[in-house]
């Protein structure tokens, strides 16, 4: 019996795909830039089945690629195009097991989508604050494996800050039960942290206990037009000083990006009458419905517009209008994909240096590829810029990708020179491995390799990711 036959027997006929057409979406990345190959896509239904599959792979020396919703943007969840590999997709492990409203915790299988977890929390009058544009498809296991960020990090932190406990199938198939719901537990090394942000290189997350928060009962949003990214950041500082306890999101984006959204995404419209070089989308949340957020927002905006920090602002009059404003921001990745922008950077710099990063990166890109499309936007409150490049008019995307390494080095040199990180929230995957090796110090790399070797000595769990 081959390893693949053993796997099929372990998961039953509903637990795998093997025909080329059904496998294709699991083997291609979200942007459509890369695709890999695998002998089989396995879809286990339980932790016991994941463990059985991993044991078979470990015994037979078969490489494994853990996969969630396949919305990752650094090629961590799709296999390479060579060698025998098994994709282990968690989609069928999507049960939310318990919402404990009194303890503010939620226990779930790893394949539940982020949106399903948010919804389950909402039904119990609680909040699960992780929110990102891919939330309808990405899974909690993928979020934890990538330490995903999103729009509420400013107030609630990254995925790492939202995890209390984990269940993980180790590279040899053993099941590690770390599904504690405790908020305090100082009994030695905090092992769950190893798997958060490890991008599936140390084991397969099968379950998680997550932190919940009081549900917001008052929400106030503003869509602000401003003259520069500097002005937007001055506003951010002011919002933090005055409304730090309620400030939940602060996103910035340039006119050029907004125009792409208006061009490519149906049912979108500019909330402001005139065009502005930059925009900020800001949101306050409060758990108390009586909190006068609207007054606070209006007063702060009036002062800031008077001081010339912003040029115009719109406050939504209904939930639909608020959703429409957020749709503009959340459609950036989709609009850039539709426009053919092929190269994306996910970087962070100290918040105050965002404008300097964008100006210097634009200059470096223009020097290497005159006329290239360059759009930087993102989670300004976290210093996180998604900097996207597309070919100049008339140039094919493949030509842009042919000089991707050169462009990456130029952009990342600027990031590192500003004291920043080459991956803020998307991870390293297979795409940024060479960049990590170039920029990370030797001691950090050597400790990472030591951890990998101790848990996965045969290098079978997502080989080629990160290291
Ligand atoms: C439109 C769009 C917007 C996005 N916005 C954001 C954003 O704001 N913030 C952000 O952080 N990211 C964002 N992303 C990136 C992506 O959604 C996140 O990285 C997400 O957390 C990936 O989850 P997934 O389930 O799709 O994982 P996959 O793409 O399937 O996998 C990602 C990585 O995690 C590993 N993995 C997946 N599941 C498991 C598991 N159960 N156990 C162990 N390893 C596993 C994979 O091997 C891979 O290395 C965005 C993506 C898109 C397409």
Short mmCIF file of C-alpha atoms and ligand atoms in Angstrom, two decimals:
data_model
loop_
_atom_site.label_atom_id
_atom_site.label_comp_id
_atom_site.label_asym_id
_atom_site.label_seq_id
_atom_site.Cartn_x
_atom_site.Cartn_y
_atom_site.Cartn_z
CA UNK A 1 0.00 0.00 0.00
CA UNK A 2 1.40 3.46 -0.91
CA UNK A 3 1.34 6.40 1.51
CA UNK A 4 -1.39 8.02 -0.60
CA UNK A 5 -3.54 4.85 -0.39
CA UNK A 6 -3.05 4.81 3.37
CA UNK A 7 -4.12 8.47 3.59
CA UNK A 8 -7.24 7.81 1.52
CA UNK A 9 -8.17 4.97 3.80
CA UNK A 10 -7.60 7.12 6.90
CA UNK A 11 -9.92 9.94 5.78
CA UNK A 12 -12.52 8.06 3.72
CA UNK A 13 -13.89 9.01 0.29
CA UNK A 14 -15.17 12.46 1.37
CA UNK A 15 -11.83 13.38 2.86
CA UNK A 16 -9.72 14.06 -0.22
CA UNK A 17 -9.56 15.40 -3.79
CA UNK A 18 -7.34 13.89 -6.41
CA UNK A 19 -8.65 14.95 -9.79
CA UNK A 20 -6.72 17.78 -11.40
CA UNK A 21 -9.65 20.14 -11.92
CA UNK A 22 -10.95 19.96 -8.33
CA UNK A 23 -7.44 20.30 -6.97
CA UNK A 24 -6.57 23.41 -9.01
CA UNK A 25 -7.99 26.12 -6.67
CA UNK A 26 -6.12 24.60 -3.72
CA UNK A 27 -2.85 24.78 -5.63
CA UNK A 28 -2.97 28.39 -6.87
CA UNK A 29 -2.37 31.54 -4.82
CA UNK A 30 -5.00 34.27 -4.36
CA UNK A 31 -3.33 36.71 -6.75
CA UNK A 32 -3.03 34.08 -9.47
CA UNK A 33 0.74 34.59 -9.69
CA UNK A 34 1.83 31.11 -8.61
CA UNK A 35 0.64 27.54 -8.55
CA UNK A 36 2.13 24.31 -7.23
CA UNK A 37 1.51 20.59 -7.45
CA UNK A 38 0.45 17.92 -4.95
CA UNK A 39 -0.34 14.22 -4.99
CA UNK A 40 -3.56 14.78 -3.09
CA UNK A 41 -5.58 17.42 -1.24
CA UNK A 42 -6.58 15.87 2.08
CA UNK A 43 -9.53 17.29 4.00
CA UNK A 44 -9.64 15.62 7.41
CA UNK A 45 -12.79 15.85 9.52
CA UNK A 46 -11.21 15.60 12.98
CA UNK A 47 -8.00 16.07 14.93
CA UNK A 48 -7.65 12.28 15.04
CA UNK A 49 -7.76 12.17 11.23
CA UNK A 50 -5.18 15.00 10.94
CA UNK A 51 -2.95 13.07 13.32
CA UNK A 52 -3.39 9.84 11.33
CA UNK A 53 -2.54 11.60 8.04
CA UNK A 54 0.52 13.30 9.54
CA UNK A 55 1.76 10.01 10.99
CA UNK A 56 1.49 8.36 7.56
CA UNK A 57 3.38 11.24 5.93
CA UNK A 58 6.05 11.24 8.64
CA UNK A 59 6.57 7.48 8.35
CA UNK A 60 6.89 7.68 4.57
CA UNK A 61 8.94 10.90 4.34
CA UNK A 62 6.19 12.82 2.52
CA UNK A 63 6.15 16.62 2.78
CA UNK A 64 2.96 18.26 4.12
CA UNK A 65 1.48 21.70 3.41
CA UNK A 66 -1.15 22.84 5.94
CA UNK A 67 -3.84 24.96 4.34
CA UNK A 68 -6.74 27.05 5.60
CA UNK A 69 -8.79 29.35 3.36
CA UNK A 70 -5.87 29.86 0.95
CA UNK A 71 -6.09 33.65 1.17
CA UNK A 72 -2.46 33.98 2.25
CA UNK A 73 -0.41 36.37 0.16
CA UNK A 74 3.12 34.95 0.51
CA UNK A 75 2.77 31.43 -0.91
CA UNK A 76 2.85 29.67 2.48
CA UNK A 77 -0.28 27.59 1.99
CA UNK A 78 0.32 26.33 -1.53
CA UNK A 79 2.91 23.69 -2.37
CA UNK A 80 5.90 24.15 -4.63
CA UNK A 81 5.72 22.83 -8.18
CA UNK A 82 8.15 19.97 -7.56
CA UNK A 83 8.19 16.81 -5.46
CA UNK A 84 5.54 14.68 -3.78
CA UNK A 85 3.54 16.82 -1.42
CA UNK A 86 0.29 16.44 0.45
CA UNK A 87 -1.90 19.50 1.08
CA UNK A 88 -3.79 19.16 4.37
CA UNK A 89 -6.75 21.51 4.15
CA UNK A 90 -8.72 22.21 7.35
CA UNK A 91 -12.01 23.38 5.76
CA UNK A 92 -14.05 20.46 7.03
CA UNK A 93 -12.97 21.09 10.63
CA UNK A 94 -15.19 24.14 10.96
CA UNK A 95 -17.26 23.53 14.09
CA UNK A 96 -17.46 26.27 16.71
CA UNK A 97 -17.44 24.18 19.84
CA UNK A 98 -18.31 26.59 22.65
CA UNK A 99 -18.98 30.24 23.34
CA UNK A 100 -18.50 30.96 27.04
CA UNK A 101 -20.01 34.43 27.38
CA UNK A 102 -19.28 34.65 31.11
CA UNK A 103 -15.57 33.90 30.61
CA UNK A 104 -15.38 35.88 27.35
CA UNK A 105 -13.91 32.91 25.47
CA UNK A 106 -14.75 30.92 22.33
CA UNK A 107 -13.48 27.44 21.50
CA UNK A 108 -13.39 26.40 17.87
CA UNK A 109 -11.98 23.97 15.38
CA UNK A 110 -9.28 25.59 13.28
CA UNK A 111 -11.16 25.43 9.97
CA UNK A 112 -13.96 27.81 11.02
CA UNK A 113 -13.86 30.98 8.98
CA UNK A 114 -13.02 34.23 10.75
CA UNK A 115 -16.47 35.51 9.81
CA UNK A 116 -18.19 32.48 11.37
CA UNK A 117 -16.28 33.08 14.60
CA UNK A 118 -17.19 36.78 14.60
CA UNK A 119 -20.84 35.82 14.05
CA UNK A 120 -20.87 33.23 16.85
CA UNK A 121 -19.41 35.83 19.23
CA UNK A 122 -22.00 38.40 18.11
CA UNK A 123 -24.86 35.98 18.78
CA UNK A 124 -23.65 35.76 22.39
CA UNK A 125 -23.44 39.58 22.63
CA UNK A 126 -19.67 39.41 22.49
CA UNK A 127 -16.99 40.62 20.08
CA UNK A 128 -14.23 38.69 18.34
CA UNK A 129 -12.27 41.67 17.03
CA UNK A 130 -10.07 40.18 14.31
CA UNK A 131 -11.27 41.70 11.04
CA UNK A 132 -9.71 41.64 7.58
CA UNK A 133 -11.01 41.88 4.04
CA UNK A 134 -10.55 38.12 3.51
CA UNK A 135 -12.60 37.22 6.61
CA UNK A 136 -15.35 35.42 4.67
CA UNK A 137 -12.82 32.85 3.40
CA UNK A 138 -9.80 32.81 5.70
CA UNK A 139 -9.83 30.45 8.67
CA UNK A 140 -8.96 30.87 12.32
CA UNK A 141 -6.17 28.31 11.95
CA UNK A 142 -4.73 30.33 9.05
CA UNK A 143 -5.12 33.57 11.00
CA UNK A 144 -3.23 32.13 13.96
CA UNK A 145 -0.60 30.49 11.77
CA UNK A 146 0.09 33.86 10.10
CA UNK A 147 -0.49 35.98 13.23
CA UNK A 148 -2.92 37.96 11.08
CA UNK A 149 -3.53 41.61 11.86
CA UNK A 150 -6.25 43.57 10.07
CA UNK A 151 -8.09 46.75 10.88
CA UNK A 152 -8.52 46.50 14.67
CA UNK A 153 -4.95 45.83 15.76
CA UNK A 154 -4.72 49.42 16.97
CA UNK A 155 -7.12 48.57 19.79
CA UNK A 156 -7.14 44.76 20.20
CA UNK A 157 -3.76 43.56 18.91
CA UNK A 158 -2.78 40.88 16.38
CA UNK A 159 -4.05 37.29 16.34
CA UNK A 160 -1.32 36.50 18.87
CA UNK A 161 -3.07 38.75 21.38
CA UNK A 162 -6.40 36.99 20.83
CA UNK A 163 -5.34 33.39 21.47
CA UNK A 164 -5.62 31.76 24.89
CA UNK A 165 -4.96 28.14 23.94
CA UNK A 166 -4.24 25.87 20.99
CA UNK A 167 -4.45 22.25 19.93
CA UNK A 168 -1.72 21.31 17.48
CA UNK A 169 -0.78 18.15 15.58
CA UNK A 170 3.02 18.02 15.67
CA UNK A 171 5.13 17.00 12.64
CA UNK A 172 5.35 13.42 13.94
CA UNK A 173 1.56 13.19 14.36
CA UNK A 174 1.38 13.57 18.14
CA UNK A 175 -1.49 15.74 19.36
CA UNK A 176 -0.43 18.58 21.67
CA UNK A 177 -3.35 19.66 23.85
CA UNK A 178 -2.65 23.24 24.79
CA UNK A 179 -6.31 24.31 24.63
CA UNK A 180 -6.29 26.17 27.91
CA UNK A 181 -8.80 28.95 28.45
CA UNK A 182 -6.73 30.50 31.23
CA UNK A 183 -5.68 34.13 31.10
CA UNK A 184 -2.88 33.54 33.56
CA UNK A 185 -0.66 30.47 33.33
CA UNK A 186 3.04 30.89 34.02
CA UNK A 187 4.03 27.24 34.01
CA UNK A 188 7.19 27.35 31.96
CA UNK A 189 7.59 28.22 28.29
CA UNK A 190 4.41 29.49 26.64
CA UNK A 191 4.47 26.82 23.94
CA UNK A 192 1.44 28.05 22.00
CA UNK A 193 3.41 31.14 21.01
CA UNK A 194 5.73 28.93 18.94
CA UNK A 195 2.90 27.95 16.61
CA UNK A 196 1.41 31.45 16.30
CA UNK A 197 2.98 33.06 13.25
CA UNK A 198 4.92 29.86 12.38
CA UNK A 199 2.97 29.61 9.10
CA UNK A 200 2.41 25.89 9.49
CA UNK A 201 6.12 25.11 9.65
CA UNK A 202 6.00 23.59 13.15
CA UNK A 203 2.67 21.75 13.17
CA UNK A 204 -0.98 21.88 12.17
CA UNK A 205 -3.28 23.93 14.37
CA UNK A 206 -6.51 21.97 14.81
CA UNK A 207 -8.28 23.93 17.54
CA UNK A 208 -8.12 27.19 19.43
CA UNK A 209 -9.52 28.97 22.46
CA UNK A 210 -9.95 32.65 21.60
CA UNK A 211 -10.48 35.80 23.66
CA UNK A 212 -13.76 37.66 23.34
CA UNK A 213 -14.56 41.25 24.29
CA UNK A 214 -17.70 43.27 25.09
CA UNK A 215 -19.70 43.86 21.90
CA UNK A 216 -19.62 47.47 20.71
CA UNK A 217 -22.98 49.20 21.27
CA UNK A 218 -22.02 52.60 19.89
CA UNK A 219 -20.03 53.04 16.66
CA UNK A 220 -19.03 56.24 14.93
CA UNK A 221 -17.13 56.44 11.66
CA UNK A 222 -15.68 59.26 9.59
CA UNK A 223 -14.30 59.35 6.06
CA UNK A 224 -11.86 62.24 5.87
CA UNK A 225 -10.20 63.88 2.88
CA UNK A 226 -6.79 65.41 3.54
CA UNK A 227 -3.88 66.97 1.69
CA UNK A 228 -1.11 64.62 2.70
CA UNK A 229 -0.26 61.42 4.56
CA UNK A 230 1.53 63.67 7.10
CA UNK A 231 -1.74 65.48 7.85
CA UNK A 232 -3.56 62.16 8.21
CA UNK A 233 -0.96 61.01 10.75
CA UNK A 234 -1.23 64.27 12.70
CA UNK A 235 -4.96 63.54 12.93
CA UNK A 236 -4.22 60.01 14.12
CA UNK A 237 -2.04 61.38 16.94
CA UNK A 238 -4.81 63.79 17.96
CA UNK A 239 -7.46 61.04 17.89
CA UNK A 240 -5.25 58.86 20.07
CA UNK A 241 -4.62 61.64 22.58
CA UNK A 242 -8.31 62.47 22.97
CA UNK A 243 -10.15 59.23 22.17
CA UNK A 244 -7.49 56.57 22.73
CA UNK A 245 -9.95 54.34 24.65
CA UNK A 246 -12.46 54.34 21.81
CA UNK A 247 -10.28 54.61 18.72
CA UNK A 248 -10.62 51.20 17.04
CA UNK A 249 -9.45 51.72 13.46
CA UNK A 250 -7.45 54.27 11.50
CA UNK A 251 -6.76 53.47 7.86
CA UNK A 252 -5.18 55.74 5.25
CA UNK A 253 -5.15 55.55 1.45
CA UNK A 254 -4.28 57.79 -1.48
CA UNK A 255 -6.62 59.15 -4.16
CA UNK A 256 -5.00 56.97 -6.82
CA UNK A 257 -6.03 53.82 -4.91
CA UNK A 258 -9.55 55.08 -4.28
CA UNK A 259 -9.92 55.73 -8.00
CA UNK A 260 -9.01 52.11 -8.76
CA UNK A 261 -11.68 50.93 -6.32
CA UNK A 262 -14.28 53.22 -7.92
CA UNK A 263 -13.22 51.93 -11.34
CA UNK A 264 -13.19 48.18 -10.65
CA UNK A 265 -15.58 47.49 -7.78
CA UNK A 266 -19.32 47.65 -8.48
CA UNK A 267 -21.62 49.71 -6.25
CA UNK A 268 -18.95 52.01 -4.90
CA UNK A 269 -19.02 55.80 -4.78
CA UNK A 270 -16.87 58.56 -3.36
CA UNK A 271 -18.47 59.83 -0.12
CA UNK A 272 -16.95 63.30 -0.61
CA UNK A 273 -17.86 65.83 -3.31
CA UNK A 274 -14.27 66.74 -4.27
CA UNK A 275 -11.11 64.72 -4.80
CA UNK A 276 -8.41 64.84 -2.08
CA UNK A 277 -4.81 63.58 -2.29
CA UNK A 278 -5.19 61.35 0.80
CA UNK A 279 -8.00 59.86 2.87
CA UNK A 280 -8.37 58.57 6.41
CA UNK A 281 -11.08 56.21 7.59
CA UNK A 282 -11.47 56.41 11.35
CA UNK A 283 -13.76 54.56 13.72
CA UNK A 284 -14.67 54.84 17.42
CA UNK A 285 -16.33 51.99 19.31
CA UNK A 286 -17.83 51.93 22.80
CA UNK A 287 -19.40 49.11 24.79
CA UNK A 288 -21.83 51.59 26.35
CA UNK A 289 -24.65 52.61 23.98
CA UNK A 290 -24.93 56.02 25.71
CA UNK A 291 -21.34 57.00 25.00
CA UNK A 292 -21.55 60.29 23.05
CA UNK A 293 -19.24 59.18 20.26
CA UNK A 294 -20.98 61.21 17.58
CA UNK A 295 -20.52 64.48 19.47
CA UNK A 296 -16.88 63.63 20.10
CA UNK A 297 -16.28 62.79 16.44
CA UNK A 298 -18.01 65.93 15.19
CA UNK A 299 -16.17 68.20 17.60
CA UNK A 300 -12.79 66.71 16.84
CA UNK A 301 -13.36 66.85 13.10
CA UNK A 302 -14.51 70.48 13.28
CA UNK A 303 -11.31 71.44 15.12
CA UNK A 304 -9.05 69.48 12.81
CA UNK A 305 -10.64 70.80 9.63
CA UNK A 306 -10.36 74.31 11.03
CA UNK A 307 -6.68 73.70 11.74
CA UNK A 308 -6.25 72.62 8.12
CA UNK A 309 -5.36 69.00 8.89
CA UNK A 310 -8.29 67.76 6.84
CA UNK A 311 -10.12 69.35 3.94
CA UNK A 312 -13.52 67.65 4.17
CA UNK A 313 -15.19 64.80 6.04
CA UNK A 314 -18.32 62.67 5.89
CA UNK A 315 -19.98 60.90 8.81
CA UNK A 316 -22.29 58.07 7.74
CA UNK A 317 -25.97 58.60 8.51
CA UNK A 318 -26.84 54.88 8.48
CA UNK A 319 -25.30 51.44 8.90
CA UNK A 320 -25.48 51.01 5.11
CA UNK A 321 -23.48 54.19 4.57
CA UNK A 322 -20.89 53.04 7.10
CA UNK A 323 -20.61 49.68 5.36
CA UNK A 324 -20.22 51.46 2.01
CA UNK A 325 -17.29 53.48 3.39
CA UNK A 326 -15.60 50.35 4.70
CA UNK A 327 -16.23 48.59 1.40
CA UNK A 328 -14.06 51.22 -0.27
CA UNK A 329 -11.13 50.43 2.02
CA UNK A 330 -11.65 46.68 2.03
CA UNK A 331 -11.77 46.51 -1.77
CA UNK A 332 -8.24 47.81 -2.27
CA UNK A 333 -6.62 44.38 -2.74
CA UNK A 334 -9.37 43.31 -5.15
CA UNK A 335 -9.16 46.56 -7.15
CA UNK A 336 -5.37 46.35 -7.41
CA UNK A 337 -5.64 42.75 -8.57
CA UNK A 338 -8.18 43.81 -11.22
CA UNK A 339 -5.83 46.59 -12.34
CA UNK A 340 -3.04 44.06 -12.80
CA UNK A 341 -0.78 45.16 -9.93
CA UNK A 342 1.36 42.08 -9.42
CA UNK A 343 3.85 42.94 -6.72
CA UNK A 344 2.77 43.65 -3.16
CA UNK A 345 4.78 44.57 -0.09
CA UNK A 346 3.45 44.29 3.43
CA UNK A 347 5.82 46.35 5.50
CA UNK A 348 5.84 48.22 8.78
CA UNK A 349 7.79 51.26 9.88
CA UNK A 350 7.50 53.49 12.96
CA UNK A 351 4.11 55.21 12.49
CA UNK A 352 5.54 58.70 12.06
CA UNK A 353 7.81 57.51 9.24
CA UNK A 354 5.06 56.22 6.95
CA UNK A 355 5.08 59.33 4.70
CA UNK A 356 8.86 59.18 4.40
CA UNK A 357 8.69 55.50 3.48
CA UNK A 358 6.08 56.11 0.78
CA UNK A 359 7.97 59.08 -0.70
CA UNK A 360 11.30 57.25 -0.78
CA UNK A 361 9.81 54.00 -2.11
CA UNK A 362 7.95 55.88 -4.87
CA UNK A 363 11.22 57.54 -5.86
CA UNK A 364 13.17 54.26 -5.89
CA UNK A 365 10.48 52.48 -7.93
CA UNK A 366 10.26 55.34 -10.43
CA UNK A 367 14.03 55.14 -10.92
CA UNK A 368 13.88 51.39 -11.62
CA UNK A 369 10.62 51.29 -13.55
CA UNK A 370 9.50 54.71 -14.81
CA UNK A 371 5.74 55.11 -14.96
CA UNK A 372 5.04 52.09 -12.71
CA UNK A 373 1.80 52.06 -10.72
CA UNK A 374 2.65 52.49 -7.02
CA UNK A 375 -0.06 52.57 -4.37
CA UNK A 376 0.70 52.55 -0.63
CA UNK A 377 -2.18 52.26 1.82
CA UNK A 378 -3.02 50.51 5.03
CA UNK A 379 -3.29 50.25 8.75
CA UNK A 380 -1.66 53.56 9.63
CA UNK A 381 -2.22 53.12 13.36
CA UNK A 382 0.13 50.11 13.24
CA UNK A 383 2.70 51.65 10.89
CA UNK A 384 1.66 48.96 8.40
CA UNK A 385 1.72 49.93 4.72
CA UNK A 386 0.56 47.65 1.91
CA UNK A 387 2.71 48.97 -0.90
CA UNK A 388 1.57 47.66 -4.30
CA UNK A 389 3.26 47.92 -7.65
CA UNK A 390 1.88 47.43 -11.13
CA UNK A 391 3.51 47.65 -14.56
CA UNK A 392 3.61 50.99 -16.41
CA UNK A 393 0.97 51.35 -19.14
CA UNK A 394 1.73 48.98 -22.03
CA UNK A 395 3.98 46.64 -20.05
CA UNK A 396 2.86 43.05 -19.29
CA UNK A 397 2.66 41.92 -15.67
CA UNK A 398 5.26 39.21 -16.37
CA UNK A 399 7.79 41.89 -17.26
CA UNK A 400 7.20 43.53 -13.90
CA UNK A 401 7.59 40.17 -12.16
CA UNK A 402 10.87 39.61 -14.00
CA UNK A 403 12.44 42.46 -12.03
CA UNK A 404 10.54 41.69 -8.82
CA UNK A 405 13.73 40.81 -6.91
CA UNK A 406 15.35 44.11 -7.79
CA UNK A 407 12.25 46.08 -6.80
CA UNK A 408 11.92 44.10 -3.56
CA UNK A 409 15.48 44.79 -2.57
CA UNK A 410 15.10 48.51 -3.27
CA UNK A 411 11.87 48.79 -1.27
CA UNK A 412 13.04 46.59 1.60
CA UNK A 413 16.35 48.45 1.93
CA UNK A 414 14.34 51.60 2.58
CA UNK A 415 12.09 49.80 5.09
CA UNK A 416 15.01 48.36 7.03
CA UNK A 417 16.84 51.71 6.90
CA UNK A 418 13.81 53.28 8.58
CA UNK A 419 13.87 50.68 11.36
CA UNK A 420 10.96 48.73 9.87
CA UNK A 421 10.00 45.13 9.08
CA UNK A 422 9.76 43.44 5.67
CA UNK A 423 6.63 41.59 6.81
CA UNK A 424 4.11 43.32 9.03
CA UNK A 425 1.21 40.84 8.97
CA UNK A 426 1.26 38.52 5.95
CA UNK A 427 4.28 36.46 7.01
CA UNK A 428 7.28 35.15 5.09
CA UNK A 429 5.88 32.08 3.35
CA UNK A 430 7.91 30.85 0.40
CA UNK A 431 7.88 34.27 -1.21
CA UNK A 432 9.98 36.28 1.24
CA UNK A 433 12.33 33.55 2.44
CA UNK A 434 15.38 34.95 0.62
CA UNK A 435 14.58 38.43 1.92
CA UNK A 436 14.31 37.12 5.48
CA UNK A 437 17.68 35.39 5.14
CA UNK A 438 19.15 38.64 3.81
CA UNK A 439 17.82 41.01 6.46
CA UNK A 440 17.43 38.94 9.65
CA UNK A 441 20.40 38.71 11.99
CA UNK A 442 22.33 35.43 12.20
CA UNK A 443 21.50 34.72 15.83
CA UNK A 444 17.73 35.05 15.25
CA UNK A 445 17.94 32.79 12.20
CA UNK A 446 19.99 30.23 14.06
CA UNK A 447 17.48 30.13 16.98
CA UNK A 448 14.63 29.74 14.48
CA UNK A 449 16.44 26.87 12.75
CA UNK A 450 17.06 25.23 16.15
CA UNK A 451 13.34 25.36 17.01
CA UNK A 452 12.40 23.99 13.59
CA UNK A 453 14.93 21.14 13.84
CA UNK A 454 13.79 20.14 17.32
CA UNK A 455 10.11 19.87 16.35
CA UNK A 456 10.52 18.77 12.72
CA UNK A 457 13.91 17.09 12.35
CA UNK A 458 12.98 15.55 8.98
CA UNK A 459 11.80 18.94 7.61
CA UNK A 460 8.48 17.54 6.38
CA UNK A 461 6.08 20.15 7.81
CA UNK A 462 5.66 22.91 5.22
CA UNK A 463 9.30 22.73 4.08
CA UNK A 464 10.63 25.89 2.46
CA UNK A 465 8.34 28.19 4.41
CA UNK A 466 10.14 30.90 6.44
CA UNK A 467 13.54 29.12 6.57
C1 LIG B 1 -8.30 40.57 0.13
C2 LIG B 1 -7.33 40.15 1.20
C3 LIG B 1 -7.15 40.97 2.30
C4 LIG B 1 -6.27 40.60 3.32
N1 LIG B 1 -6.12 41.42 4.39
C5 LIG B 1 -5.31 41.05 5.39
C6 LIG B 1 -5.16 41.88 6.55
O1 LIG B 1 -5.74 42.95 6.66
N2 LIG B 1 -4.35 41.44 7.53
C7 LIG B 1 -3.68 40.25 7.46
O2 LIG B 1 -2.96 39.90 8.39
N3 LIG B 1 -3.78 39.47 6.36
C8 LIG B 1 -4.57 39.83 5.35
N4 LIG B 1 -4.69 39.02 4.25
C9 LIG B 1 -3.89 37.77 4.16
C10 LIG B 1 -4.61 36.49 4.64
O3 LIG B 1 -6.00 36.64 4.58
C11 LIG B 1 -4.17 36.14 6.05
O4 LIG B 1 -2.81 35.81 6.06
C12 LIG B 1 -4.97 34.97 6.67
O5 LIG B 1 -4.67 34.90 8.04
C13 LIG B 1 -4.68 33.64 6.00
O6 LIG B 1 -5.63 32.69 6.46
P1 LIG B 1 -6.03 31.43 5.56
O7 LIG B 1 -6.95 30.58 6.35
O8 LIG B 1 -6.50 31.86 4.23
O9 LIG B 1 -4.63 30.71 5.46
P2 LIG B 1 -3.81 30.06 4.17
O10 LIG B 1 -3.72 31.09 3.14
O11 LIG B 1 -4.55 28.81 3.80
O12 LIG B 1 -2.47 29.75 4.83
C14 LIG B 1 -1.61 30.77 5.27
C15 LIG B 1 -0.44 30.13 6.04
O13 LIG B 1 -0.90 29.54 7.23
C16 LIG B 1 -0.65 28.12 7.22
N5 LIG B 1 -1.86 27.50 7.79
C17 LIG B 1 -3.14 27.65 7.37
N6 LIG B 1 -3.96 26.97 8.19
C18 LIG B 1 -3.17 26.37 9.12
C19 LIG B 1 -3.42 25.54 10.24
N7 LIG B 1 -4.65 25.16 10.59
N8 LIG B 1 -2.37 25.10 10.97
C20 LIG B 1 -1.11 25.47 10.65
N9 LIG B 1 -0.81 26.26 9.60
C21 LIG B 1 -1.84 26.70 8.85
C22 LIG B 1 -0.39 27.76 5.77
O14 LIG B 1 0.47 26.64 5.67
C23 LIG B 1 0.26 29.04 5.26
O15 LIG B 1 1.63 29.05 5.58
C24 LIG B 1 -5.55 39.38 3.21
C25 LIG B 1 -5.75 38.56 2.10
C26 LIG B 1 -6.62 38.93 1.09
C27 LIG B 1 -6.81 38.02 -0.06
#
